[in-house]
């Protein structure tokens, strides 16, 4: 069975597993759903960026004791199969480097489910000594997985996952763990609002755990640990539709039903014909129930070693679940040369979600957008709009079309264009009603519209607090980045914020260039 990574078409894979693979996606993908305009081919600078994949900094092979212990565990007790990759750092960021040439479609990593942290739908509370069943039932998936992680951590070397846990990053680099000043450095109201909401939500989850979710006699984990665990979960989990029971579980159920049916027949408790029909009915019901169930439910998994892959939107390799092998795997989507970083795709994610959930922004990300939180403010600042026209817009179906406007490099959403055409129209034109502005009214009005849009984008750029050039100078000043988290003399959080806001400015600049402004 094949699950789809959000936005990615199913791909072929190893011949023997392809038909039974399900592709999983990283969380966070798809939360942000631009609706308009129609996707365009990537602009030239994006294609250039994709080609630059091979110009990655050279890998520095990781051979510290933690990595060595983890890799021995992976090879040994965890039975993780991998070929042609080794943990390395690239300009200070850990990832997986090709240790030999990797052919397209080669199996790169395969992790048995038993060596992964998996959350299946309706899973019973696996850590009742740490969280109550009531908390478990009401907590969101990532809080449950965080509790599982902390439970394993609390068992120290007793946990089968101890050597994997030991090498998780202490600083996940995500803005939910930043202070006010660092968040403000993002300069982008849309993400600032999202991060602050996330901080409130996570605080509430922790308060619930402390006040209602800790069993009598147990100590809740420290707040910092809980927040750290949730940020690890959100940046390392893949999810996909639930596949129901594993093949092994189904065979076990079938065996049990067969034994019961045989017992019944041998002991003469029931007519063999009826027993056979009942057994078949039970098995069919079982399979059908799970097939129906699996359509609406999701499974979540963090797979050791697969969680070392960094993201690139220029590759298509995905994480898949192999039903017959009961394992998760990554198959190379293209050739990787020895020494290159082997990336996977976390899905077609904008920098908003990459920043919020993973703590980085991708340069020239083709899926990036700019969400303008209050476009009407700029429209009315750059052109005079009569009050009655504003009232008519507010009373129409397009009332919110100039709030949270999702702007792509390719342009503006159709509803926003329609609303601005209506605001700019003469009284005579406007009398035709707002619905008549869904398409260009006249070449003159379209020319006016383009001028307004260019002015709006310039206004937005002007109030961002720094220019694209200043951000580039900040990032490049002093050069280099380090594991300790400095880049161009900036601390990791500041560097990430500057890199992020630079990309937002690139989106707006590309919009201006696209309009010839
Ligand atoms: C699944 S982990 C990948 C391995 C991770 N670099 C590590 O050392 O454990 C996801 C995290 O890796 C980092 N990451 C992934 N892709 C990246 C990229 N293209 N550039 C910079 N950091 C990236 C981010 O910190 C993200 O939260």
mmCIF file of C-alpha atoms in Angstrom, residues 151-302:
data_model
loop_
_atom_site.group_PDB
_atom_site.id
_atom_site.type_symbol
_atom_site.label_atom_id
_atom_site.label_comp_id
_atom_site.label_asym_id
_atom_site.label_seq_id
_atom_site.Cartn_x
_atom_site.Cartn_y
_atom_site.Cartn_z
ATOM 1 C CA UNK A 151 9.147 8.153 29.413
ATOM 2 C CA UNK A 152 11.914 6.390 27.473
ATOM 3 C CA UNK A 153 14.348 9.061 28.644
ATOM 4 C CA UNK A 154 13.348 8.523 32.272
ATOM 5 C CA UNK A 155 14.282 4.838 31.946
ATOM 6 C CA UNK A 156 17.890 5.777 31.148
ATOM 7 C CA UNK A 157 19.975 2.881 29.819
ATOM 8 C CA UNK A 158 17.013 0.541 30.441
ATOM 9 C CA UNK A 159 15.268 2.035 27.423
ATOM 10 C CA UNK A 160 15.934 0.224 24.136
ATOM 11 C CA UNK A 161 16.048 3.707 22.573
ATOM 12 C CA UNK A 162 18.680 5.097 24.989
ATOM 13 C CA UNK A 163 21.453 5.472 22.382
ATOM 14 C CA UNK A 164 19.123 7.199 19.927
ATOM 15 C CA UNK A 165 17.784 9.532 22.630
ATOM 16 C CA UNK A 166 21.362 10.426 23.660
ATOM 17 C CA UNK A 167 22.120 12.024 20.319
ATOM 18 C CA UNK A 168 18.950 14.109 19.911
ATOM 19 C CA UNK A 169 19.814 17.823 19.655
ATOM 20 C CA UNK A 170 19.492 19.755 22.921
ATOM 21 C CA UNK A 171 18.613 22.866 20.922
ATOM 22 C CA UNK A 172 15.972 22.118 18.324
ATOM 23 C CA UNK A 173 16.212 25.727 17.097
ATOM 24 C CA UNK A 174 12.463 26.248 16.710
ATOM 25 C CA UNK A 175 10.916 29.667 17.460
ATOM 26 C CA UNK A 176 8.415 28.264 19.962
ATOM 27 C CA UNK A 177 11.405 28.099 22.331
ATOM 28 C CA UNK A 178 12.611 31.630 21.546
ATOM 29 C CA UNK A 179 12.229 34.766 23.646
ATOM 30 C CA UNK A 180 10.240 37.874 22.641
ATOM 31 C CA UNK A 181 13.234 39.623 21.084
ATOM 32 C CA UNK A 182 14.186 36.634 18.965
ATOM 33 C CA UNK A 183 10.600 36.182 17.771
ATOM 34 C CA UNK A 184 10.343 39.880 16.918
ATOM 35 C CA UNK A 185 13.468 39.485 14.736
ATOM 36 C CA UNK A 186 11.350 37.413 12.324
ATOM 37 C CA UNK A 187 9.756 40.761 11.304
ATOM 38 C CA UNK A 188 6.787 38.911 9.847
ATOM 39 C CA UNK A 189 3.467 39.412 11.658
ATOM 40 C CA UNK A 190 1.891 36.232 10.287
ATOM 41 C CA UNK A 191 4.520 33.890 11.759
ATOM 42 C CA UNK A 192 4.952 35.966 14.917
ATOM 43 C CA UNK A 193 1.233 35.483 15.633
ATOM 44 C CA UNK A 194 1.445 31.735 14.890
ATOM 45 C CA UNK A 195 4.461 31.247 17.159
ATOM 46 C CA UNK A 196 2.892 33.148 20.045
ATOM 47 C CA UNK A 197 -0.265 31.076 19.693
ATOM 48 C CA UNK A 198 1.857 27.939 19.687
ATOM 49 C CA UNK A 199 3.639 29.103 22.856
ATOM 50 C CA UNK A 200 0.253 29.568 24.566
ATOM 51 C CA UNK A 201 -1.006 26.198 23.356
ATOM 52 C CA UNK A 202 2.126 24.364 24.525
ATOM 53 C CA UNK A 203 2.050 26.116 27.891
ATOM 54 C CA UNK A 204 -1.576 25.031 28.269
ATOM 55 C CA UNK A 205 -0.658 21.435 27.420
ATOM 56 C CA UNK A 206 2.046 21.507 30.065
ATOM 57 C CA UNK A 207 -0.285 23.057 32.669
ATOM 58 C CA UNK A 208 -2.852 20.335 31.935
ATOM 59 C CA UNK A 209 -0.179 17.695 32.378
ATOM 60 C CA UNK A 210 0.893 19.145 35.732
ATOM 61 C CA UNK A 211 -2.612 19.851 37.058
ATOM 62 C CA UNK A 212 -4.655 16.964 35.695
ATOM 63 C CA UNK A 213 -2.401 14.573 33.839
ATOM 64 C CA UNK A 214 0.140 13.309 36.372
ATOM 65 C CA UNK A 215 -0.773 10.137 38.287
ATOM 66 C CA UNK A 216 -0.754 10.360 42.124
ATOM 67 C CA UNK A 217 2.762 10.003 43.517
ATOM 68 C CA UNK A 218 4.461 10.767 40.171
ATOM 69 C CA UNK A 219 6.427 13.933 39.367
ATOM 70 C CA UNK A 220 5.571 15.808 36.164
ATOM 71 C CA UNK A 221 8.559 16.343 33.860
ATOM 72 C CA UNK A 222 10.171 19.798 34.072
ATOM 73 C CA UNK A 223 8.527 22.294 31.704
ATOM 74 C CA UNK A 224 11.705 22.741 29.652
ATOM 75 C CA UNK A 225 11.950 18.977 29.066
ATOM 76 C CA UNK A 226 8.331 18.741 27.946
ATOM 77 C CA UNK A 227 8.677 21.667 25.532
ATOM 78 C CA UNK A 228 11.973 20.233 24.235
ATOM 79 C CA UNK A 229 10.347 16.824 23.691
ATOM 80 C CA UNK A 230 7.409 18.366 21.812
ATOM 81 C CA UNK A 231 9.769 20.354 19.602
ATOM 82 C CA UNK A 232 11.797 17.185 18.861
ATOM 83 C CA UNK A 233 8.593 15.360 17.983
ATOM 84 C CA UNK A 234 7.313 18.111 15.700
ATOM 85 C CA UNK A 235 10.604 18.329 13.823
ATOM 86 C CA UNK A 236 11.267 14.574 13.448
ATOM 87 C CA UNK A 237 7.893 12.858 13.002
ATOM 88 C CA UNK A 238 6.501 11.514 9.754
ATOM 89 C CA UNK A 239 2.831 10.758 9.416
ATOM 90 C CA UNK A 240 0.600 8.953 7.014
ATOM 91 C CA UNK A 241 -2.715 7.149 6.841
ATOM 92 C CA UNK A 242 -3.045 4.299 9.316
ATOM 93 C CA UNK A 243 -2.605 0.913 7.653
ATOM 94 C CA UNK A 244 -4.539 -1.053 10.246
ATOM 95 C CA UNK A 245 -2.964 -4.086 11.851
ATOM 96 C CA UNK A 246 0.386 -5.284 10.632
ATOM 97 C CA UNK A 247 0.580 -8.421 8.493
ATOM 98 C CA UNK A 248 1.919 -10.297 11.527
ATOM 99 C CA UNK A 249 -1.061 -9.182 13.657
ATOM 100 C CA UNK A 250 -3.506 -10.188 10.936
ATOM 101 C CA UNK A 251 -1.886 -13.609 10.564
ATOM 102 C CA UNK A 252 -2.064 -14.037 14.341
ATOM 103 C CA UNK A 253 -5.794 -13.160 14.353
ATOM 104 C CA UNK A 254 -6.422 -15.504 11.423
ATOM 105 C CA UNK A 255 -4.525 -18.281 13.243
ATOM 106 C CA UNK A 256 -6.566 -17.751 16.386
ATOM 107 C CA UNK A 257 -9.847 -17.838 14.478
ATOM 108 C CA UNK A 258 -8.716 -21.003 12.663
ATOM 109 C CA UNK A 259 -7.772 -22.711 15.945
ATOM 110 C CA UNK A 260 -11.134 -21.790 17.531
ATOM 111 C CA UNK A 261 -13.028 -22.984 14.464
ATOM 112 C CA UNK A 262 -11.077 -26.242 14.396
ATOM 113 C CA UNK A 263 -11.613 -26.766 18.142
ATOM 114 C CA UNK A 264 -15.329 -26.218 17.695
ATOM 115 C CA UNK A 265 -15.467 -28.746 14.881
ATOM 116 C CA UNK A 266 -13.307 -31.384 16.595
ATOM 117 C CA UNK A 267 -15.297 -31.138 19.839
ATOM 118 C CA UNK A 268 -18.516 -31.317 17.806
ATOM 119 C CA UNK A 269 -19.833 -28.104 19.378
ATOM 120 C CA UNK A 270 -21.131 -26.747 16.089
ATOM 121 C CA UNK A 271 -21.871 -27.736 12.517
ATOM 122 C CA UNK A 272 -18.510 -27.560 10.570
ATOM 123 C CA UNK A 273 -20.206 -25.751 7.666
ATOM 124 C CA UNK A 274 -21.593 -23.043 9.975
ATOM 125 C CA UNK A 275 -18.292 -22.760 11.858
ATOM 126 C CA UNK A 276 -16.409 -22.226 8.586
ATOM 127 C CA UNK A 277 -18.881 -19.540 7.453
ATOM 128 C CA UNK A 278 -18.635 -17.799 10.850
ATOM 129 C CA UNK A 279 -14.817 -17.876 10.747
ATOM 130 C CA UNK A 280 -14.765 -16.394 7.239
ATOM 131 C CA UNK A 281 -17.281 -13.714 8.305
ATOM 132 C CA UNK A 282 -15.136 -12.781 11.316
ATOM 133 C CA UNK A 283 -11.980 -12.507 9.196
ATOM 134 C CA UNK A 284 -13.705 -10.483 6.466
ATOM 135 C CA UNK A 285 -15.259 -8.139 9.019
ATOM 136 C CA UNK A 286 -11.843 -7.690 10.594
ATOM 137 C CA UNK A 287 -10.165 -6.744 7.321
ATOM 138 C CA UNK A 288 -13.035 -4.530 6.097
ATOM 139 C CA UNK A 289 -13.300 -2.743 9.447
ATOM 140 C CA UNK A 290 -9.594 -1.898 9.316
ATOM 141 C CA UNK A 291 -9.684 -0.834 5.674
ATOM 142 C CA UNK A 292 -12.560 1.551 6.461
ATOM 143 C CA UNK A 293 -10.840 2.704 9.658
ATOM 144 C CA UNK A 294 -7.531 3.305 7.913
ATOM 145 C CA UNK A 295 -9.077 5.798 5.499
ATOM 146 C CA UNK A 296 -9.646 8.422 8.157
ATOM 147 C CA UNK A 297 -6.941 7.723 10.734
ATOM 148 C CA UNK A 298 -3.246 8.596 10.799
ATOM 149 C CA UNK A 299 -0.171 6.979 12.222
ATOM 150 C CA UNK A 300 2.843 8.932 13.422
ATOM 151 C CA UNK A 301 6.413 7.674 13.494
ATOM 152 C CA UNK A 302 9.870 8.886 14.446
#
